[in-house]
Amino acid sequence: MAVVILGISAFYHDSAAVILIDGELIAAAQEERFSRIKHDPAFPCQAIKYVLEESGVNYDNLTAIAFYDKPLLKFERLLETYHAFVPKGLTSFVTAIPVWIKEKLFMKKMLRKELVQFGSKKIKLLFPEHHLSHAGSAFYPSPFNEAAILTIDGVGEWATTTICHGKDNTVKILKELQFPHSIGLLYSSFTYYLGFKVNSGEYKLMGLAAYGNPDSAQTVEFKKKILDNVVDIREDGSILLNMSYFNFATGLRMTNDSLWKALFGFARRRSESDISQIHMNMALAIQQVTEDIVIALAKTAQKITNSKNLVMAGGVALNCVANSKIANAGLFNNVWIQPAAGDAGGALGAAYAAHHIFYDQPTKTSPAPDLMKGAYLGPEYNDKDVKKLINNYTADSRYYNDFDELSADVSKKLADGKVIGWFQGRMEFGPRALGNRSILGDARNPEMQKIINTKIKYREGFRPFAPSVLAEDMEKYFDLKFPSPYMLFVGHLKEALRKPEPGNYSSLALYERLYSLRSAFQSITHVDYTARIQTVSKETNPKFWQLINDFKKQTGVGILINTSFNVRGEPIVCTPGDAYLGFMQTEMDYLVIGNYLFDKKLQKPLVIGHKKTDTYALD
């Protein structure tokens, strides 16, 4: 009988569901994509419904359900933390503990109450630890049968960072850093102090860091103050936080703002307020500190495992700049990072841990390139679904019988400076759009970064965009020496493709630097000449590869801007209806769904008020 595992993450942020059948990853999705609530922490009922239907598995035939952490251990940490910091934290205690006593402490009962909507059978519930779930998500779908495993995030139960060793179907935890000493919470505290939202603004902080001046005395001084006062970094990469500077352990805020202001010389930036050089320099300083920590951890992982392979997960593993520093340090022959490295991926790791550790099932032999199926694990829609959309919104469209003709036409529109919403195949799992739920543009166009940020994404203008490049052409443009299919590494643009920068480049204001012509591919080249790269292979995503290749036939360049198909504050689109609404509410020029092309100029005005369904089906 097949071993069928349903993995779940829920009740913190980025709830998700995953299903494995005999160790094969069949389907995975985040609840936010269906509920349309970004980072939705709710029980993932719609994601579960989807993965069950996609796999063809009846709920009552599940072998087990794996939840991504141990609630009782987390409750123990909360109680001990409040006790340790008494009398501080009373307000936080009064807010948090009743929720635990009423609900979270009885997680099994709560889960069974939610799960009864799917079937009546009492399925076995398993609770691997949070960081074991992260480790499982990093190791088991990776290309390796043996690897060092590094997991870094805010906090699970007690652990904030672990070094593990994976071999065959086992994962052994070798070292563990415990709360409140957390690299993830350190980085998130600076995210908060610089005016961005914790658990989602860390990408913004990483992007802002490139605007910092590494030669500035202020940047050097910020880094020194962080190391002398805020965090003590040990040789093995473990850290000790000076908790007098932080409120996250028992308070409702991340930082002790008065102490930070006294130390760094400026008040916490308010959200949406102007960004000045002092903010950029602080962002660079904490990015450098974080890189120093993760490289030290990687060295320790290599030393104690003697492995040639490293795999990573946890929210900090989404810091692609730090990832690249590890990969380029020469510590390991191979580095692989789970594309859903955050808590959504915990559902995947929990399912894998249940399959391989609890049920002692063997691993696949030398998967290549990995077992993630390109992260294309979400719902897929057909022509019938698109016709429903067309009828629902009285939309105007052109249908192409031949995808080759569609791809050639769309590539011409891209070369002409048009912005395209691109919706194909199965939705991606994880935070990145990888060519199936994407907004695309011409990377050569120096105005395209500004156009997409301000007229389509409606987000901060300083944020960079990623290039999607034909895998076989990657080394023509960038100095990256290995594939980056999941946008988790950065590379520098080749010197020959750069423009001479002004002599005062580093002293220019943020947007003066951003709009200085510095590259033949201005719109995907960050101000430090790096780009967060997606390498696109014909084998993994043939349609997206063909579109880029057709664009190359038009222009001689096998690169497109690729950003997620969403606007600021919303999740990536899931259904054709989501895509059409996003298309109509922005200044995109064209939308492609399957073999249908929608031209903005031909659409009727959108009638607001269509009610979304509560399932993963089409609007």
XYZ file of C-alpha atoms in Angstrom:
619
model
C 0.000 0.000 0.000
C 1.266 3.461 -0.880
C 2.573 5.751 1.855
C 0.626 8.996 1.421
C 1.596 11.974 3.583
C -0.216 15.300 3.844
C 2.062 18.063 5.151
C 0.635 21.204 6.748
C 2.023 24.511 7.999
C -0.367 26.942 9.680
C -1.176 29.496 12.387
C 1.904 31.712 12.142
C 2.349 32.954 8.568
C 2.452 31.460 5.073
C 0.191 28.489 5.718
C 0.526 25.748 3.128
C -0.308 22.158 2.242
C 1.757 19.498 0.478
C 1.133 15.895 -0.533
C 3.659 13.083 -1.070
C 2.848 9.656 -2.507
C 5.586 7.102 -1.876
C 8.030 9.982 -1.492
C 7.086 11.699 -4.751
C 6.082 15.334 -4.442
C 2.719 15.579 -6.197
C 1.321 18.987 -5.249
C 2.019 21.956 -2.968
C 0.437 25.376 -2.504
C 0.168 28.260 -0.061
C -3.214 29.189 1.353
C -2.683 32.864 0.471
C -3.028 32.102 -3.232
C -6.622 30.936 -2.727
C -7.754 33.237 0.085
C -6.028 36.280 -1.504
C -4.736 37.292 1.967
C -0.986 37.803 1.751
C 0.991 35.569 4.138
C -2.308 34.044 5.270
C -1.717 32.185 8.583
C -5.120 30.465 8.654
C -5.661 26.724 8.507
C -4.975 25.895 4.826
C -8.348 24.360 3.981
C -8.324 25.460 0.324
C -4.707 24.396 -0.173
C -5.525 20.980 1.337
C -8.551 20.637 -0.937
C -6.364 21.415 -3.922
C -3.532 18.974 -3.111
C -5.982 16.147 -2.396
C -7.803 16.687 -5.689
C -4.582 17.134 -7.663
C -3.206 13.858 -6.300
C -6.483 11.961 -6.664
C -6.221 10.830 -3.045
C -9.266 10.424 -0.839
C -8.655 11.936 2.597
C -9.553 8.692 4.347
C -6.743 6.944 2.442
C -3.986 9.177 3.856
C -1.267 7.345 5.777
C -0.486 10.317 8.041
C -0.698 14.084 8.399
C 2.477 15.922 9.407
C 2.309 19.346 11.072
C 5.430 21.476 10.738
C 6.271 22.066 14.402
C 5.668 20.916 17.983
C 3.156 23.248 19.644
C 3.784 22.033 23.213
C 7.498 22.703 22.899
C 6.769 26.164 21.535
C 4.431 26.836 24.477
C 7.190 25.763 26.855
C 9.500 28.306 25.223
C 6.930 31.077 25.605
C 6.390 30.343 29.301
C 10.095 30.099 30.091
C 10.814 33.288 28.143
C 8.160 35.298 29.988
C 9.424 33.891 33.296
C 13.020 34.794 32.474
C 12.153 38.396 31.616
C 9.703 39.091 34.481
C 8.374 41.723 35.144
C 8.808 42.817 31.519
C 6.399 41.500 28.925
C 3.133 41.623 30.848
C 1.212 43.172 27.934
C 2.545 40.582 25.504
C 1.825 37.796 27.999
C -1.787 38.907 28.437
C -2.181 39.042 24.648
C -0.541 35.726 23.763
C -1.265 33.231 26.531
C -5.098 33.197 26.381
C -4.895 32.257 22.700
C -2.611 29.373 23.573
C -4.751 28.169 26.475
C -7.913 28.362 24.417
C -6.621 26.985 21.102
C -2.976 26.354 20.275
C -2.199 24.273 23.358
C -4.759 21.773 22.095
C -3.379 21.627 18.570
C -4.367 17.998 17.925
C -7.975 18.783 18.815
C -7.882 21.973 16.753
C -6.441 20.184 13.712
C -8.956 17.350 13.912
C -11.778 19.871 14.129
C -10.548 21.498 10.906
C -9.778 18.225 9.134
C -13.229 16.701 9.617
C -14.416 18.685 6.574
C -12.261 16.420 4.387
C -13.171 13.013 5.818
C -14.328 11.111 8.862
C -11.364 8.805 9.397
C -9.010 9.589 12.298
C -5.686 9.913 10.436
C -2.427 9.669 12.389
C -1.003 13.117 13.288
C 2.763 13.637 13.432
C 4.613 16.691 14.782
C 8.266 16.960 13.684
C 10.153 19.891 15.199
C 10.122 23.132 13.234
C 13.779 23.049 12.233
C 13.616 19.339 11.403
C 10.846 20.302 8.979
C 13.112 22.965 7.480
C 15.997 20.489 7.304
C 13.773 17.888 5.652
C 12.619 20.397 3.051
C 16.247 21.237 2.245
C 17.734 17.740 2.144
C 15.178 15.236 0.883
C 14.216 16.942 -2.423
C 17.801 18.069 -3.082
C 20.060 16.416 -5.698
C 22.196 14.829 -2.956
C 22.082 11.601 -0.971
C 24.479 13.170 1.538
C 24.848 16.810 2.560
C 25.470 19.302 5.313
C 22.194 21.027 6.205
C 21.956 24.610 7.434
C 18.601 26.001 8.602
C 18.297 29.638 9.701
C 15.122 31.546 10.526
C 13.482 33.611 13.264
C 12.485 30.878 15.694
C 10.682 27.561 15.716
C 10.088 26.014 19.124
C 13.456 26.778 20.749
C 15.839 26.494 17.818
C 16.646 29.491 15.623
C 19.518 27.910 13.670
C 20.596 24.306 13.186
C 23.455 22.478 11.525
C 22.480 18.961 10.529
C 23.903 16.126 8.475
C 21.695 14.333 5.977
C 22.588 10.896 4.673
C 20.272 8.581 2.745
C 16.941 8.784 4.624
C 18.305 10.189 7.904
C 18.794 13.704 9.243
C 20.974 14.133 12.323
C 20.950 17.444 14.207
C 24.539 18.275 15.188
C 24.408 21.849 16.500
C 21.583 24.151 17.513
C 21.309 27.847 18.403
C 18.374 28.644 20.665
C 15.990 31.519 21.236
C 16.294 34.446 21.840
C 19.617 34.437 19.967
C 18.407 34.464 16.386
C 19.942 35.572 13.095
C 16.508 35.840 11.533
C 15.166 38.016 14.346
C 18.312 40.148 14.251
C 17.762 40.841 10.533
C 14.028 41.362 11.064
C 14.762 43.878 13.825
C 16.709 45.992 11.354
C 13.891 45.473 8.840
C 11.521 46.909 11.431
C 13.800 49.802 12.444
C 14.225 50.818 8.813
C 10.466 51.077 8.369
C 9.593 47.812 6.619
C 7.180 45.104 7.697
C 8.595 42.106 9.563
C 8.217 38.739 7.784
C 7.782 40.376 4.384
C 10.004 43.458 4.249
C 13.281 41.571 4.578
C 13.506 41.416 0.763
C 13.279 45.209 0.723
C 16.060 45.540 3.272
C 18.289 43.264 1.168
C 17.533 45.326 -1.956
C 18.142 48.588 -0.105
C 21.545 47.389 1.130
C 23.013 47.715 -2.373
C 22.487 51.493 -2.156
C 24.667 51.678 0.944
C 28.179 53.023 0.477
C 30.701 50.368 1.575
C 33.476 52.976 1.701
C 31.511 55.376 3.866
C 32.795 55.988 7.383
C 29.157 55.858 8.477
C 28.663 52.327 7.116
C 31.882 51.162 8.792
C 30.790 52.801 12.060
C 27.331 51.216 11.900
C 28.836 47.779 11.446
C 31.250 48.372 14.332
C 28.418 49.495 16.611
C 26.358 46.429 15.701
C 29.250 44.098 16.499
C 30.338 45.947 19.652
C 26.902 46.512 21.159
C 24.112 44.511 19.542
C 25.428 41.065 18.584
C 28.434 38.985 19.573
C 29.492 36.635 16.763
C 31.484 33.582 17.776
C 34.007 31.838 15.544
C 31.605 28.972 14.762
C 28.869 31.399 13.598
C 26.766 31.171 16.740
C 25.637 34.523 18.122
C 24.614 36.184 21.370
C 22.200 39.099 21.128
C 22.335 41.915 23.644
C 18.684 41.620 24.633
C 18.545 45.101 26.141
C 18.317 46.338 22.516
C 15.382 44.070 21.608
C 11.733 43.791 22.626
C 10.695 40.753 20.536
C 11.129 38.228 23.383
C 8.363 39.636 25.545
C 7.143 42.812 23.854
C 4.921 43.728 20.955
C 7.715 45.434 18.996
C 11.046 44.226 17.669
C 13.424 46.836 19.092
C 14.049 49.085 22.075
C 13.739 52.206 19.950
C 15.257 54.625 22.464
C 18.441 52.562 22.803
C 18.730 52.174 19.023
C 18.313 55.910 18.530
C 20.997 56.594 21.139
C 23.362 54.046 19.555
C 22.870 54.785 15.842
C 21.975 58.458 16.003
C 18.601 58.455 14.246
C 15.022 57.507 15.066
C 13.215 54.519 13.612
C 12.078 55.273 10.070
C 8.318 55.435 9.689
C 6.751 53.301 6.985
C 6.405 55.084 3.627
C 8.589 58.005 4.732
C 11.602 59.150 2.708
C 14.651 56.922 2.546
C 17.959 58.696 3.067
C 21.583 57.594 2.829
C 21.720 56.857 6.549
C 19.027 54.168 6.045
C 20.876 52.709 3.064
C 24.142 52.548 4.978
C 22.505 50.825 7.932
C 20.897 48.300 5.562
C 24.315 47.554 4.081
C 25.911 47.221 7.513
C 23.415 44.607 8.750
C 23.555 42.793 5.406
C 27.350 42.540 5.798
C 26.999 41.325 9.385
C 24.475 38.700 8.300
C 26.774 37.518 5.520
C 29.660 37.196 7.999
C 27.463 35.076 10.276
C 26.148 32.710 7.599
C 29.610 32.192 6.106
C 30.930 31.310 9.569
C 28.033 28.874 10.004
C 28.739 27.328 6.599
C 32.400 26.858 7.567
C 31.320 25.104 10.754
C 28.854 22.936 8.844
C 31.600 21.868 6.445
C 34.057 21.219 9.260
C 31.786 18.999 11.337
C 30.195 17.095 8.434
C 33.166 16.994 6.032
C 30.572 17.122 3.262
C 31.071 18.483 -0.249
C 27.391 19.433 -0.467
C 25.384 22.062 1.413
C 21.596 22.437 1.465
C 19.721 25.287 3.144
C 16.238 26.308 4.289
C 14.592 28.710 6.710
C 13.634 32.305 5.983
C 17.233 33.566 5.995
C 17.993 31.127 3.153
C 15.943 33.451 0.932
C 18.682 36.073 1.280
C 20.151 35.435 -2.160
C 23.071 37.836 -1.640
C 24.244 35.877 1.413
C 23.627 32.596 -0.441
C 25.938 33.723 -3.211
C 28.669 34.620 -0.729
C 28.502 31.061 0.619
C 28.498 29.499 -2.846
C 31.457 31.641 -3.958
C 33.471 30.999 -0.789
C 34.609 27.610 -2.123
C 33.582 25.751 1.044
C 31.399 23.260 -0.831
C 31.363 21.818 -4.335
C 27.583 22.189 -4.497
C 25.001 24.405 -2.784
C 21.247 23.788 -3.107
C 18.534 25.888 -1.468
C 14.881 24.990 -0.993
C 12.853 27.424 -3.160
C 10.065 27.528 -0.539
C 12.602 28.092 2.228
C 10.218 29.868 4.623
C 7.369 28.482 6.687
C 5.348 27.388 3.649
C 8.174 24.973 2.896
C 7.862 23.653 6.441
C 4.790 21.733 5.254
C 6.961 20.046 2.644
C 9.734 19.217 5.109
C 7.270 17.866 7.662
C 5.828 15.513 5.048
C 9.299 14.362 3.987
C 10.371 13.846 7.608
C 7.299 11.724 8.239
C 7.901 9.656 5.102
C 11.630 9.035 5.518
C 12.176 9.168 9.287
C 8.932 8.017 10.930
C 8.044 5.479 8.242
C 11.702 4.692 7.421
C 11.153 4.891 3.668
C 14.227 4.997 1.374
C 15.197 8.096 -0.592
C 15.284 8.395 -4.355
C 18.659 7.665 -5.933
C 20.602 10.733 -7.133
C 17.722 12.891 -8.371
C 18.721 15.418 -11.010
C 18.378 18.333 -10.964
C 16.195 17.837 -7.849
C 12.780 16.520 -6.816
C 11.000 19.887 -6.784
C 9.736 19.663 -10.386
C 10.842 23.235 -10.955
C 8.567 24.295 -8.029
C 5.633 24.120 -10.494
C 3.389 22.322 -8.018
C 0.197 24.397 -7.840
C -3.098 24.455 -9.756
C -3.268 24.412 -13.545
C -6.184 25.663 -15.631
C -7.442 24.757 -19.110
C -9.218 26.447 -22.007
C -12.615 25.743 -20.445
C -11.586 27.777 -17.382
C -10.418 30.668 -19.569
C -13.705 30.647 -21.482
C -15.527 31.000 -18.134
C -13.346 34.025 -17.399
C -14.120 35.533 -20.805
C -17.861 35.084 -20.246
C -17.710 36.352 -16.666
C -16.010 39.633 -17.592
C -17.197 39.919 -21.223
C -13.506 39.984 -22.072
C -12.049 40.329 -25.557
C -9.367 37.815 -26.531
C -7.586 36.122 -29.389
C -7.033 32.368 -29.316
C -3.948 30.857 -30.961
C -4.205 27.281 -32.198
C -0.412 27.183 -32.392
C 1.659 28.086 -29.313
C 4.656 28.732 -31.570
C 2.734 31.559 -33.251
C 1.638 32.958 -29.876
C 5.182 32.888 -28.506
C 6.564 34.618 -31.604
C 3.911 37.356 -31.437
C 4.387 37.954 -27.707
C 8.170 38.122 -28.076
C 7.704 40.884 -30.683
C 5.468 42.824 -28.310
C 8.079 42.510 -25.570
C 10.765 43.758 -27.939
C 8.502 46.729 -28.726
C 8.487 47.731 -25.046
C 5.179 46.208 -23.992
C 4.583 44.723 -20.530
C 3.032 41.252 -20.537
C 1.202 39.280 -17.877
C 2.232 35.651 -18.485
C 0.067 32.844 -17.052
C 0.913 29.251 -17.984
C 0.771 25.754 -16.513
C 0.999 25.001 -12.812
C 1.431 27.768 -10.256
C 4.783 28.052 -8.485
C 5.261 26.970 -4.840
C 7.269 29.454 -2.808
C 7.685 33.233 -2.934
C 9.126 33.517 -6.456
C 7.315 33.595 -9.790
C 9.383 31.398 -12.094
C 7.700 31.921 -15.446
C 4.188 30.568 -14.894
C 2.640 33.469 -12.932
C 4.920 36.292 -14.092
C 4.965 39.863 -15.351
C 7.511 40.212 -18.159
C 9.359 43.064 -19.847
C 12.414 43.916 -21.940
C 15.536 44.112 -19.759
C 17.272 46.334 -22.327
C 14.736 49.124 -21.900
C 16.209 51.611 -19.394
C 12.713 52.809 -18.422
C 11.217 49.378 -17.797
C 12.237 49.082 -14.123
C 10.507 52.383 -13.372
C 7.443 51.552 -15.475
C 6.796 48.187 -13.840
C 7.434 49.420 -10.285
C 5.276 52.544 -10.508
C 2.541 51.653 -13.009
C 2.053 47.932 -12.501
C 3.458 46.672 -9.194
C 2.709 49.948 -7.348
C 5.641 49.384 -5.039
C 8.761 51.221 -3.877
C 10.688 52.504 -6.876
C 14.104 51.430 -5.563
C 13.325 47.714 -5.693
C 15.215 45.753 -8.363
C 13.874 43.204 -10.831
C 15.249 39.796 -11.672
C 16.359 38.578 -15.087
C 15.160 35.269 -16.472
C 17.892 34.069 -18.798
C 18.243 31.028 -21.032
C 20.295 28.576 -18.983
C 22.693 27.984 -21.858
C 23.328 31.742 -22.237
C 23.762 32.645 -18.582
C 27.563 32.865 -18.590
C 27.481 35.232 -21.589
C 25.942 37.882 -19.359
C 26.764 37.098 -15.729
C 29.699 35.834 -13.690
C 27.618 33.059 -12.070
C 29.186 29.633 -12.615
C 26.253 27.387 -11.658
C 22.511 27.246 -12.426
C 20.048 29.363 -10.447
C 16.624 27.977 -11.408
C 14.852 29.345 -8.328
C 16.181 32.951 -8.237
C 18.161 32.220 -5.076
C 21.593 33.446 -6.156
C 22.932 36.725 -7.485
C 25.633 37.269 -10.075
C 27.494 40.323 -11.311
C 26.897 41.576 -14.819
C 29.934 41.039 -17.047
C 32.260 44.033 -17.217
C 31.831 44.371 -20.991
C 28.083 44.979 -20.549
C 28.462 47.803 -18.015
C 28.410 51.517 -18.730
C 31.002 53.841 -17.154
C 29.595 55.217 -13.922
C 29.865 58.894 -12.977
C 32.787 59.818 -10.762
C 30.421 60.766 -7.950
C 28.220 57.650 -8.378
C 28.383 56.447 -4.764
C 27.444 59.879 -3.415
C 24.377 60.348 -5.626
C 20.910 60.256 -4.070
C 19.014 56.954 -4.250
C 16.971 57.623 -7.387
C 19.789 59.493 -9.139
C 21.908 56.367 -8.754
C 19.045 54.090 -9.751
C 18.357 55.960 -12.970
C 22.027 56.507 -13.922
C 22.638 54.548 -17.114
C 24.985 51.812 -15.913
C 24.223 48.728 -18.001
C 23.174 47.385 -21.385
C 20.422 45.700 -19.335
C 19.567 48.618 -17.105
C 16.273 47.294 -15.808
C 17.681 44.096 -14.263
C 21.053 45.448 -13.137
C 21.027 46.616 -9.525
C 23.071 49.655 -8.519
C 25.965 47.392 -7.434
C 25.913 45.647 -10.866
C 24.353 42.484 -9.481
C 21.197 40.681 -10.554
C 19.094 37.997 -8.861
C 19.174 35.435 -11.649
C 16.731 32.784 -12.808
C 18.217 30.327 -15.270
C 15.472 28.848 -17.466
C 15.930 25.389 -18.946
C 14.024 23.888 -21.841
C 13.491 20.683 -19.859
C 11.930 22.304 -16.770
C 9.764 25.008 -18.386
C 9.615 24.530 -22.163
C 7.040 27.289 -22.823
C 8.873 29.977 -20.875
C 12.163 28.874 -22.420
C 10.603 29.116 -25.896
C 9.302 32.635 -25.254
C 12.752 33.834 -24.130
C 14.350 32.052 -27.070
C 11.885 33.696 -29.485
C 12.733 37.048 -27.892
C 16.384 36.217 -28.517
C 15.580 35.605 -32.197
C 14.000 39.066 -32.290
C 16.699 40.936 -30.388
C 19.797 38.759 -30.092
C 19.321 38.747 -26.285
C 18.086 35.762 -24.268
C 17.007 37.746 -21.174
C 13.639 39.018 -19.934
C 12.589 40.896 -16.807
C 10.572 38.491 -14.671
C 8.656 39.689 -11.631
C 5.797 38.032 -9.792
C 2.285 38.528 -11.169
C 0.806 40.562 -8.342
C 0.529 44.123 -7.128
C 1.925 45.385 -3.856
C 0.148 43.892 -0.851
C -1.436 40.995 -2.755
C -0.329 37.384 -3.233
C 0.794 36.080 -6.616
C -2.219 35.310 -8.822
C -3.585 31.794 -8.788
C -6.584 31.594 -11.125
C -7.252 33.056 -14.581
C -9.752 35.346 -12.855
C -7.071 36.659 -10.494
C -4.812 37.273 -13.484
C -7.471 39.155 -15.450
C -8.339 41.379 -12.475
C -4.654 42.164 -11.957
C -4.247 42.893 -15.654
C -7.221 45.259 -15.752
C -6.336 47.108 -12.550
C -2.785 47.930 -13.677
C -1.167 49.409 -16.771
C -0.063 46.094 -18.275
C -0.387 46.081 -22.055
C -1.207 42.427 -22.713
C -2.193 39.306 -20.802
C -1.473 35.765 -21.943
C -3.353 32.853 -20.334
C -2.551 29.561 -21.982
C -3.040 30.194 -25.699
C -5.300 33.219 -25.162
C -4.022 36.765 -25.685
C -5.845 39.737 -24.119
C -5.093 43.243 -25.420
C -5.761 45.998 -22.826
C -6.984 48.410 -25.507
C -9.787 46.027 -26.525
C -11.203 45.321 -23.053
C -14.429 46.765 -21.686
C -14.209 48.724 -18.415
C -14.015 46.385 -15.462
C -17.179 46.063 -13.388
C -16.117 45.758 -9.759
C -18.129 43.489 -7.500
C -17.554 39.982 -8.825
C -17.537 37.782 -5.759
C -14.666 35.346 -5.370
C -15.453 31.750 -4.573
C -14.103 30.041 -1.471
C -12.466 27.252 -3.430
C -9.413 27.030 -5.624
C -11.642 26.919 -8.725
C -11.956 29.764 -11.197
C -13.661 32.979 -10.025
